[in-house]
Coordinates of C-alpha atoms in Angstrom, one line a residue:
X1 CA -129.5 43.4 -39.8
X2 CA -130.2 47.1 -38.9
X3 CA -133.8 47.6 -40.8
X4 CA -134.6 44.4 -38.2
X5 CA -133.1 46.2 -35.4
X6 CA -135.2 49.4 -36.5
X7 CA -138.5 47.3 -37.0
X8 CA -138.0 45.7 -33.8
X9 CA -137.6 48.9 -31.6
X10 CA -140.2 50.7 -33.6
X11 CA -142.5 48.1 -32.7
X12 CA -141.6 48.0 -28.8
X13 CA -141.8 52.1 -28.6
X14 CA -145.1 52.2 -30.4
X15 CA -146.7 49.4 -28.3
X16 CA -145.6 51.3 -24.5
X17 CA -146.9 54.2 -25.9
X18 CA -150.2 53.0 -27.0
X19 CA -150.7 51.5 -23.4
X20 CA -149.7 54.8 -21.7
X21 CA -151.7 56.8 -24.0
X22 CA -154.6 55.2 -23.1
X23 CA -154.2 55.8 -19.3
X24 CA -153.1 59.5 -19.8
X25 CA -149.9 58.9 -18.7
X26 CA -147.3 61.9 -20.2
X27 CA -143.9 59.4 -20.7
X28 CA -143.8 55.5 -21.1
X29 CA -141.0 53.1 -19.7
X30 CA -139.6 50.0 -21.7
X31 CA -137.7 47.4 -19.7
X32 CA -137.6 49.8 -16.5
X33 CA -136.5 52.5 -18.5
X34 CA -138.9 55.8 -19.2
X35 CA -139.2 57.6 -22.3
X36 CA -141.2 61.1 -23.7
X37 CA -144.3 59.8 -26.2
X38 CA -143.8 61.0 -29.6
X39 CA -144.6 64.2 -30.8
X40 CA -146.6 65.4 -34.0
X41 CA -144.7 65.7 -36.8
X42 CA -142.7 68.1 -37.4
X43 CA -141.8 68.9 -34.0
X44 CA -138.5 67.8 -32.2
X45 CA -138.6 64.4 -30.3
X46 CA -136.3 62.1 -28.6
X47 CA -135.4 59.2 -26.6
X48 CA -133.7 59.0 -23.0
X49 CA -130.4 57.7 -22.8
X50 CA -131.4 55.2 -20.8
X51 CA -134.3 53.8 -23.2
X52 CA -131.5 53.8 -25.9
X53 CA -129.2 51.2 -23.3
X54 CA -131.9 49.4 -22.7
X55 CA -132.6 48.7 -26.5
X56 CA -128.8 48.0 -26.5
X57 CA -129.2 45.5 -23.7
X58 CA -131.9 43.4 -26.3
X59 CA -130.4 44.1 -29.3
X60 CA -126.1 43.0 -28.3
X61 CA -124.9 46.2 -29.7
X62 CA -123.0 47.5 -27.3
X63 CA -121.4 50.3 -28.7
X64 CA -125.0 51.6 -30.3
X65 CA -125.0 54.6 -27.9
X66 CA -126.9 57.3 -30.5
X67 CA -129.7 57.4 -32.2
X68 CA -131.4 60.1 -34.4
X69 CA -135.1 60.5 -36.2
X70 CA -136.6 62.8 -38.0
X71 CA -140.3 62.0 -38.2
X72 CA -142.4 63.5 -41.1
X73 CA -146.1 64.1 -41.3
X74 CA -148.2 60.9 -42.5
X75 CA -145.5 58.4 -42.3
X76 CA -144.0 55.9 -40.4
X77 CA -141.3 56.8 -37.7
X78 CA -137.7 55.2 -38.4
X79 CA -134.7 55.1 -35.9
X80 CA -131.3 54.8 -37.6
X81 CA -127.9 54.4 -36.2
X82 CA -125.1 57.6 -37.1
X83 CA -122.7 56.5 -39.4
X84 CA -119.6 56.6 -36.9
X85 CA -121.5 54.2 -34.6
X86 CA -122.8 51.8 -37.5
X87 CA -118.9 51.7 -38.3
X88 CA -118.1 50.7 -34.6
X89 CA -120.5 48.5 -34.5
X90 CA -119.6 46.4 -37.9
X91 CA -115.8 46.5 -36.5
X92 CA -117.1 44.6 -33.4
X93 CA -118.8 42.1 -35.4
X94 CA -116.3 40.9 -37.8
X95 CA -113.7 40.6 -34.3
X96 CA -116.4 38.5 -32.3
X97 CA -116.8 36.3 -35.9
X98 CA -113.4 35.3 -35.6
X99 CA -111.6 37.4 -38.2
X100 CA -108.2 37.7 -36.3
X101 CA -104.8 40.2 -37.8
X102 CA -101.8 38.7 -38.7
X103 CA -99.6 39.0 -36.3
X104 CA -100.2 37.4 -32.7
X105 CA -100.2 40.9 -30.9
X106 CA -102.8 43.3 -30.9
X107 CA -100.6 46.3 -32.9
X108 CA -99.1 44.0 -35.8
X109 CA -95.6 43.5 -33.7
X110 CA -95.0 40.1 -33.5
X111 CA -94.9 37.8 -36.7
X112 CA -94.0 34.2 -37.3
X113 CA -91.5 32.7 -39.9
X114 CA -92.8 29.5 -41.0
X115 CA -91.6 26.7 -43.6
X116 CA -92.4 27.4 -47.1
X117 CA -94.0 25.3 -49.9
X118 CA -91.1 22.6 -50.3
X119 CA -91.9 21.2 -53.6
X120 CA -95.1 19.0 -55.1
X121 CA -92.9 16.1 -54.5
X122 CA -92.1 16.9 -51.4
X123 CA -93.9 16.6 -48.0
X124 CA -91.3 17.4 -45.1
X125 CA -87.7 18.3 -44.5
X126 CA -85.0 18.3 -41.3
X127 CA -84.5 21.7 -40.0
X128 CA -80.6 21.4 -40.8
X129 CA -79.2 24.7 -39.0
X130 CA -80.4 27.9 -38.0
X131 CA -78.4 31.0 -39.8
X132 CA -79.2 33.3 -36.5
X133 CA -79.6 33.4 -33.4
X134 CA -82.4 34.8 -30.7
X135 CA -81.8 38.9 -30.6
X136 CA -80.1 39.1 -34.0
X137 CA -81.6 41.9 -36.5
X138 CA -83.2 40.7 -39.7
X139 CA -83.9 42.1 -42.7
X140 CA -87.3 41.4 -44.7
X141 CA -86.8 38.2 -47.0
X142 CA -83.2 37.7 -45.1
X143 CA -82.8 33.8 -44.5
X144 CA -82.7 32.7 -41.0
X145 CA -82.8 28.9 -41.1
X146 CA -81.8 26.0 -43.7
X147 CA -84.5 23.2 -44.7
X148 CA -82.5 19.9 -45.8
X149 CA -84.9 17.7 -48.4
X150 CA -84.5 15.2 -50.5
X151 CA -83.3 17.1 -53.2
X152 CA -82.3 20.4 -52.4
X153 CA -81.9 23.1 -49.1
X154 CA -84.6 25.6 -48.8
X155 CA -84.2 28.9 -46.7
X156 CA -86.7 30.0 -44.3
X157 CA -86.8 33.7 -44.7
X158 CA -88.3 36.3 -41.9
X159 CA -91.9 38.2 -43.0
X160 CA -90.8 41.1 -42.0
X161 CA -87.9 43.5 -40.6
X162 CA -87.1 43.0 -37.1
X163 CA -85.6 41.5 -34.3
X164 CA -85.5 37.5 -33.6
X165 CA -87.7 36.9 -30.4
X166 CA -87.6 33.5 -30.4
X167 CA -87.0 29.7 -31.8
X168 CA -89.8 27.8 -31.4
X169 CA -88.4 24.7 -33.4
X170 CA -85.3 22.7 -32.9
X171 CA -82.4 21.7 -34.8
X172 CA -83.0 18.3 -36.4
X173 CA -86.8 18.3 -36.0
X174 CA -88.8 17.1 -38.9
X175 CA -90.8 19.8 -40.0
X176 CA -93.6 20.6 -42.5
X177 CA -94.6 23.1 -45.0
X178 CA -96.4 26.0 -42.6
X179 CA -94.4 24.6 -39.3
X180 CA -93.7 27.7 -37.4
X181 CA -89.9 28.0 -36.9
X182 CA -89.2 31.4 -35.4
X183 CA -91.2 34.7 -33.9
X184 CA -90.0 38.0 -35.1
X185 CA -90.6 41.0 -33.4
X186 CA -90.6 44.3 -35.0
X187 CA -89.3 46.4 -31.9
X188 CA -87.3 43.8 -30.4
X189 CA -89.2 43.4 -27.4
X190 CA -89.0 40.2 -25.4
X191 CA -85.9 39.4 -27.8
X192 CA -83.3 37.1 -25.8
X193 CA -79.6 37.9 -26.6
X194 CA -77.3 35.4 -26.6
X195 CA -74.0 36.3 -25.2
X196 CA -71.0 36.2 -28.1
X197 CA -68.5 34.1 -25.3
X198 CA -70.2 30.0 -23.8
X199 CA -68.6 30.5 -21.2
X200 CA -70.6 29.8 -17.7
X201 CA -70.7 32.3 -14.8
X202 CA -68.5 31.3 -11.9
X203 CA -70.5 29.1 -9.0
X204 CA -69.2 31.4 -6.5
X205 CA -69.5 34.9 -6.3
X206 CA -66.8 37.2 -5.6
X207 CA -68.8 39.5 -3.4
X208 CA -69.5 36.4 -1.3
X209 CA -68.1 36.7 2.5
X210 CA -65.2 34.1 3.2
X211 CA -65.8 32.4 6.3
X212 CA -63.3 33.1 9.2
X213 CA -60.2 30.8 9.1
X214 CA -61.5 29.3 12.9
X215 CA -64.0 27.6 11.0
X216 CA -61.7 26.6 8.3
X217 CA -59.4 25.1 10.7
X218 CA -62.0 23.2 12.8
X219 CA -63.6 21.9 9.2
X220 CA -60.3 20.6 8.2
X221 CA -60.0 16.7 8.3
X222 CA -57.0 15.7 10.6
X223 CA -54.1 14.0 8.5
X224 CA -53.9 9.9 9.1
X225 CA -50.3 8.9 8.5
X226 CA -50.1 5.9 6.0
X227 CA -46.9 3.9 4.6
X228 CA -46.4 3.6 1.0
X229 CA -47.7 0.9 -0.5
X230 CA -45.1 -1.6 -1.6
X231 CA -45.8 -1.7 -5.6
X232 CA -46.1 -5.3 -7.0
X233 CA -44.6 -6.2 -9.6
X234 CA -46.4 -5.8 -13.0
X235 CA -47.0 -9.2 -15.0
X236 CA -46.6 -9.6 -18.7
X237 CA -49.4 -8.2 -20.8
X238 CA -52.4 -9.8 -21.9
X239 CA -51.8 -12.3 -24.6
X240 CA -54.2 -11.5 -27.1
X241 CA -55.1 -14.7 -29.3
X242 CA -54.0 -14.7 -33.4
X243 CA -57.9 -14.4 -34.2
X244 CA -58.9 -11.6 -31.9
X245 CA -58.7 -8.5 -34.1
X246 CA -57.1 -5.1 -33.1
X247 CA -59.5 -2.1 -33.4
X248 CA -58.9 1.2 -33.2
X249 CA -60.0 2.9 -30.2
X250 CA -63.7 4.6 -30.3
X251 CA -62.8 7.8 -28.8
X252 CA -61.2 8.2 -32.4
X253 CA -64.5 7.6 -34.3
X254 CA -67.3 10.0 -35.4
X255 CA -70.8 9.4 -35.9
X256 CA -72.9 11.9 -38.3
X257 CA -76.4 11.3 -38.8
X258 CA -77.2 11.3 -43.0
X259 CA -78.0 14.6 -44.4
X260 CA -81.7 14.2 -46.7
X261 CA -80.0 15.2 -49.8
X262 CA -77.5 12.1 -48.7
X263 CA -80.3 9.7 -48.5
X264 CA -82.5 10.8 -51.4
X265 CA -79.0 9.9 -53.9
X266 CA -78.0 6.3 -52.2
X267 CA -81.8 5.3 -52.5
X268 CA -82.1 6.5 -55.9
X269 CA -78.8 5.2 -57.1
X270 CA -79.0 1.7 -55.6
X271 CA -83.1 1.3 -57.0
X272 CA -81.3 2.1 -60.2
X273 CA -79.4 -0.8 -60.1
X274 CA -81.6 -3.2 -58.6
X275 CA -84.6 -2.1 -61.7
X276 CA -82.2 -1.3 -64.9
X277 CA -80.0 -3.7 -66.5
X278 CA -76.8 -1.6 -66.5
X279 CA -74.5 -2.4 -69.4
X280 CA -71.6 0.2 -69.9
X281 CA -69.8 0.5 -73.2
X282 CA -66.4 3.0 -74.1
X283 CA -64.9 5.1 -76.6
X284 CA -62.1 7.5 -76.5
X285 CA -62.6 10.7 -78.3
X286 CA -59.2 12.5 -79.7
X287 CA -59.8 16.2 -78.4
X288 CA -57.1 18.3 -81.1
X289 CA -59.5 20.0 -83.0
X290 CA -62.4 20.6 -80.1
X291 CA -59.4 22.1 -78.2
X292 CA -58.2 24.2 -81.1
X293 CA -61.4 25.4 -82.1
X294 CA -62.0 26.7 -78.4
X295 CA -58.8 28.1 -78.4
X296 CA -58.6 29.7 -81.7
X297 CA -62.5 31.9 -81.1
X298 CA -62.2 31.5 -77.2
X299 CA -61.5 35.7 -77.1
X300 CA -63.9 36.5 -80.0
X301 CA -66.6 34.3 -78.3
X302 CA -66.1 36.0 -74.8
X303 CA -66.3 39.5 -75.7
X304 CA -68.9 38.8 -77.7
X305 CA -71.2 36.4 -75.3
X306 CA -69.8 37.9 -72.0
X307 CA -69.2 33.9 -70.9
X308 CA -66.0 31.3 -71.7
X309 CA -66.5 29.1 -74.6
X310 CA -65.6 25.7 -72.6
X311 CA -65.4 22.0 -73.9
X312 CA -69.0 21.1 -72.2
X313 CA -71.0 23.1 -74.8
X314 CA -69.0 21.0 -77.5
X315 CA -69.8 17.4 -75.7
X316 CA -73.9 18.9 -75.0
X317 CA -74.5 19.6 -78.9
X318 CA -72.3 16.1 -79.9
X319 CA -74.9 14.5 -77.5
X320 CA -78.0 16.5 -78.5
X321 CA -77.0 15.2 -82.2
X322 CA -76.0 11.6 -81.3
X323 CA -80.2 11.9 -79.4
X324 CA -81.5 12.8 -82.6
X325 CA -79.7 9.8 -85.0
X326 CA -80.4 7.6 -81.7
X327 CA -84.1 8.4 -80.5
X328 CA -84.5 5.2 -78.6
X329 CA -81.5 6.5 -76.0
X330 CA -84.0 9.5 -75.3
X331 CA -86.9 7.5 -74.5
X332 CA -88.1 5.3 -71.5
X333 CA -90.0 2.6 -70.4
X334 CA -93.0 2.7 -68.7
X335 CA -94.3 -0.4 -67.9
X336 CA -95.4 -2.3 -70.7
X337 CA -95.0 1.0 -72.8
X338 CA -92.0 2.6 -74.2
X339 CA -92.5 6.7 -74.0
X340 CA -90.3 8.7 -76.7
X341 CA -89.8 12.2 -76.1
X342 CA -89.6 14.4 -78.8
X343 CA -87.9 16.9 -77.2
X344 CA -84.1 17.4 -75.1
X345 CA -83.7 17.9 -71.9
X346 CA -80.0 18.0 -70.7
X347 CA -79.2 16.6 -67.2
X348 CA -76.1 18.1 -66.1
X349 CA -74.1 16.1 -62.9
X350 CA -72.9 18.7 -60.2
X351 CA -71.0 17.9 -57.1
X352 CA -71.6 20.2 -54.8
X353 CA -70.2 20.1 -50.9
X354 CA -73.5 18.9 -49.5
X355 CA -74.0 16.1 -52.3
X356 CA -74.8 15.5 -56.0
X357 CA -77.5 17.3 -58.2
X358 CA -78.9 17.4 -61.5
X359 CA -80.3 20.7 -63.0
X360 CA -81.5 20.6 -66.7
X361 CA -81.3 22.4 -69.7
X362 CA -84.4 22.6 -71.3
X363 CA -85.1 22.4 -74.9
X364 CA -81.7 22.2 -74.8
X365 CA -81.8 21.2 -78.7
X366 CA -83.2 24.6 -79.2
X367 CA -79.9 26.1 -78.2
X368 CA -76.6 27.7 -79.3
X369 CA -73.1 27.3 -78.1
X370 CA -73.3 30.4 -76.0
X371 CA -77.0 29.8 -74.2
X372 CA -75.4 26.3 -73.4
X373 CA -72.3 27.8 -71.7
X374 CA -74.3 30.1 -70.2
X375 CA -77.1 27.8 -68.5
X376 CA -74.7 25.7 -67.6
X377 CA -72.6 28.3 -65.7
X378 CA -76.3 29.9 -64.2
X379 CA -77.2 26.5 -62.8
X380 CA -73.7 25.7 -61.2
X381 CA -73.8 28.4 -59.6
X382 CA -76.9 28.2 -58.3
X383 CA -76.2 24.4 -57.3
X384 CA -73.1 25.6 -55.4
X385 CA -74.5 28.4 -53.1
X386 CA -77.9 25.9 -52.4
X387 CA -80.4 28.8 -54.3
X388 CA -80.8 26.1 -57.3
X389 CA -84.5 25.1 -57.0
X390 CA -87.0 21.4 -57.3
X391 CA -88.1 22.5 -61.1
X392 CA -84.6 23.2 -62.3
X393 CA -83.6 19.6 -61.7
X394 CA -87.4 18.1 -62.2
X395 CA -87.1 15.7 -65.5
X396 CA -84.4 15.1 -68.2
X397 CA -83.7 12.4 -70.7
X398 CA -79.9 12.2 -70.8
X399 CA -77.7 13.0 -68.0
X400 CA -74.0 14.1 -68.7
X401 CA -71.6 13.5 -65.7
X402 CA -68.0 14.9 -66.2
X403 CA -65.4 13.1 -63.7
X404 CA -62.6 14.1 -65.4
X405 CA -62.6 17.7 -63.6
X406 CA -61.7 15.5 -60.4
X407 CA -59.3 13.6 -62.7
X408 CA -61.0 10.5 -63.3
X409 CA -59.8 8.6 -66.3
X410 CA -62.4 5.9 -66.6
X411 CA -66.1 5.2 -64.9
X412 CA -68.7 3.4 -65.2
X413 CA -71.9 6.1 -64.3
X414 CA -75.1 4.7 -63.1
X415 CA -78.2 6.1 -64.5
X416 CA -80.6 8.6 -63.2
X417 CA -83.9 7.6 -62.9
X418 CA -86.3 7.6 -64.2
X419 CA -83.7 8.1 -67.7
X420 CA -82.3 5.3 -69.7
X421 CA -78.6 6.5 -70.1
X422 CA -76.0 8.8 -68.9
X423 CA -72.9 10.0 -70.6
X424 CA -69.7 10.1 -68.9
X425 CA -66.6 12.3 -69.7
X426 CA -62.9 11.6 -68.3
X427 CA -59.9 13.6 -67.9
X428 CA -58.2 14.5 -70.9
X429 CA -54.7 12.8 -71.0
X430 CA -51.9 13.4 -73.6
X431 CA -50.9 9.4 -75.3
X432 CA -49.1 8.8 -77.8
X433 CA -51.9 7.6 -81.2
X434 CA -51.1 6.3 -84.8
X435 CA -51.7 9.0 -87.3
X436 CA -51.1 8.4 -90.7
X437 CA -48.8 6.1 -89.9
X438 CA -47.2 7.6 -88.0
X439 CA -46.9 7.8 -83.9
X440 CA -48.0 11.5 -82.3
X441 CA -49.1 12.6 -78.9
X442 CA -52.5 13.4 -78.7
X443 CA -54.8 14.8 -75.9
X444 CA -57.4 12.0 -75.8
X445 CA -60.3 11.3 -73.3
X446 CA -62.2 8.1 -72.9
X447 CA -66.2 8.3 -72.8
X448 CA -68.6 5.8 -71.0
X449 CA -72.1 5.5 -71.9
X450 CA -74.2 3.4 -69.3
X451 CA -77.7 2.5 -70.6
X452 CA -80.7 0.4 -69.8
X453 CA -80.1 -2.8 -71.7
X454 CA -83.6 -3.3 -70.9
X455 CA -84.6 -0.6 -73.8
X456 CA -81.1 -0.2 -75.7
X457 CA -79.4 -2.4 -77.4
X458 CA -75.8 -2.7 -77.9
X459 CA -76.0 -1.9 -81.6
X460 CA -78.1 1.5 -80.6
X461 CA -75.2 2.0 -77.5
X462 CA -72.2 1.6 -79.8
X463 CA -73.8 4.1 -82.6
X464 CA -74.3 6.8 -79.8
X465 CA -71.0 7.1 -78.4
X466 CA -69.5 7.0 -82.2
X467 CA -71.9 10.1 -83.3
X468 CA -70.2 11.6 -80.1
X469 CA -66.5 10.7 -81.4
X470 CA -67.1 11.9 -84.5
X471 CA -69.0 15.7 -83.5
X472 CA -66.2 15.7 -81.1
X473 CA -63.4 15.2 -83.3
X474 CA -64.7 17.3 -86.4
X475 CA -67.1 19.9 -85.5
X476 CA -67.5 20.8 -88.9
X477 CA -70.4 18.0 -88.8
X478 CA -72.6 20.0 -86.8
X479 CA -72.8 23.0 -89.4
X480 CA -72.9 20.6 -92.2
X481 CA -75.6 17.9 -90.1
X482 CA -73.6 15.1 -91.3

């Protein structure tokens, strides 16, 4: 762009002077503006200020304000720009093609928090609740709004350190990945506080004058003298007829709106049952010798591991085992195709105050006793505080659901799509069982496996949940693989 801009001066200079040359004219002018002709080479020239504005003028650049040459004998004259002003000049360009900062204030002090990436499977979200308020300091990173989906809640977290300016979206607006939610200000400027106390300033000020109690007197409506009314006498109630029923009153009702995560579950459990033919079949599992064995290595195991050997490791291997006699109970159908996976993937059911999620264990046949217990106790965690993200609970080909923490002695789970069974587990309750002859208490639990009758036969059903019973029951079988 600058050898054009060289050329194209060069050529202007060179013509003026030719023209003024050839009159005998000492200086030539170029758009109005005069100039010294060129010396020989070797000796000092250079061009008026006001030439060099002129140029500018034709040229657009106009922070160009110097230019230097040093012509040599026998060749052609050049004009270049200084380096300082070519480095202007280049910074004036990129601005006037568009290239803009960050921030929406010239010195980088205002940024924007906006929605993050949500999720492939996931396009928009309610702005549930904002975690600040305008004029609160945040931290870099530091959440300042929750996103409800259909699966999980996502924070919005500030770009950068500051001070909250503003909300530019609403509570219970639908927003988008990239939706601007909140401006941050780095030095707090423009930043509204909210008062801690709602309550309203007074109508009336204090320091407002009273008016004189003439006026009050004259404004005062004179008193009409009235007799009591005589009161009638009240009839019988209202009769109501034997069909007319009594509801409660409505000022003792409350309407909440659905959360997402609320949604997503009843769809996805009630297209379950409207696509799968649920058939549910039971077992009950005695629990002695799962229960001793935990008790018996449950110190060894925790100093060891640094986590609690518990009695959900125990059920996840009997399962992962029961998957591997029973491979049609892993697989899934897919439209006229029936896909076998070749692999484990553990759905475990968490119930969480906001609703019910599923993270996985993956590869979960891949696993020990201890990386079970601790997965599990990593991904309830996360399920619990709302940090638990879309690809921990993406997938899965067997879903465990244990009701029996609430005390539930007997379900029938529906499946999670797009699986073709889930396991459930009950409370563990101490009846009295014939054992070699003779009658003992033992801690027993009942099991229910709902599966896709679709895919799984009853046969298939019956041989899962007995692999289960026996893991269960003897654990030896799982060192042994018998």
């Amino acid at each position: 762009m600058f050898i054009l801009l060289v050329e194209e001066i060069e050529g202007v200079m060179l013509g003026a002077l030719r023209r003024k040359a050839a009159s005998g004219a000492s200086s030539a002018s170029v758009c109005g503006k005069s100039f010294y002709k060129l010396k020989p080479a070797g000796s000092a020239s250079r061009v008026s200020s006001a030439v060099v504005e002129e140029i500018n003028c034709i040229r657009g650049f106009g922070n160009v304000r110097t230019f230097c040459h040093l012509p040599s004998a026998g060749k052609t004259m050049y004009l270049m720009p200084k380096r300082e002003v070519l480095n202007s000049s280049l910074k004036n360009v990129n601005l006037q093609n568009g290239s803009r900062p960050f921030s929406s204030d010239s010195d980088g002090d205002v940024f924007e928090a906006v929605v993050p990436f949500m999720g492939e499977s996931i396009t928009d979200g309610i702005l549930a609740t904002f975690l600040k308020k305008p004029g609160d300091r945040v931290e870099v990173d530091e959440p300042i709004a929750q996103i409800e989906t259909d699966k999980v809640t996502i924070d919005v977290n500030s770009p950068e350190a500051g001070v909250i300016k503003e909300f530019v979206a609403k509570e219970g607006d639908t927003v988008e990945p990239g939706t601007k939610v909140a401006i941050i200000s780095k030095s707090g400027e423009g930043a509204t506080h909210v008062a801690p106390s709602d309550e309203k300033p007074s109508e009336k000020s204090p320091s407002s004058p009273s008016p004189p109690a003439e006026e009050i007197k004259e404004k005062q409506t004179p008193k009409v003298e009235t007799k009591p009314a005589v009161a009638k006498p009240k009839g019988p109630p209202p009769k109501h007829s034997a069909s007319e029923p009594q509801l409660p009153p409505k000022e003792r009702e409350r309407r909440v709106p659905m959360t997402r995560l609320r949604k997503r579950v009843s769809t996805r459990l009630k297209d379950s049952q409207n696509t799968f033919a649920l058939l549910t079949t039971f077992n009950e599992v005695d629990m002695t010798n799962l229960m001793k064995l935990r008790s018996d290595y449950k110190d060894v195991f925790a100093e060891k591991h640094g986590v609690k050997l518990g009695l959900m490791s125990g059920f996840v291997k009997a399962a992962i085992s029961a998957l591997q006699k029973q491979p049609i109970v892993n697989a899934v159908i897919d439209g006229d195709d029936i896909i076998y996976r070749d692999y484990v993937d553990i759905s475990i059911a968490v119930g969480t105050p906001k609703g019910l999620v599923v993270p996985v264990l993956r590869n979960a046949e891949n696993m020990n006793f201890a990386e079970v217990e601790k997965e599990i106790n990593n991904l309830a965690k996360k399920a619990n505080d709302g940090s638990i993200s879309i690809d921990e609970m993406a997938g899965g080909t067997l879903t465990i659901s244990n009701g029996g923490v609430y005390g539930s002695l007997i379900s029938t789970p529906i499946i999670n799509p797009p699986q073709s069974a889930i396991l459930g587990m009950h409370s563990i309750v101490s009846r009295p069982m014939v054992v070699g002859g003779n009658i003992v208490p033992r801690p027993m639990m009942y099991i229910a496996l709902t599966y896709d009758h679709r895919l799984i036969d009853g046969r298939e059903a019956v041989f899962f949940l007995r692999r289960i019973k026996d893991v269960v029951e003897d654990p030896h079988r799982l060192l042994l693989d018998v």
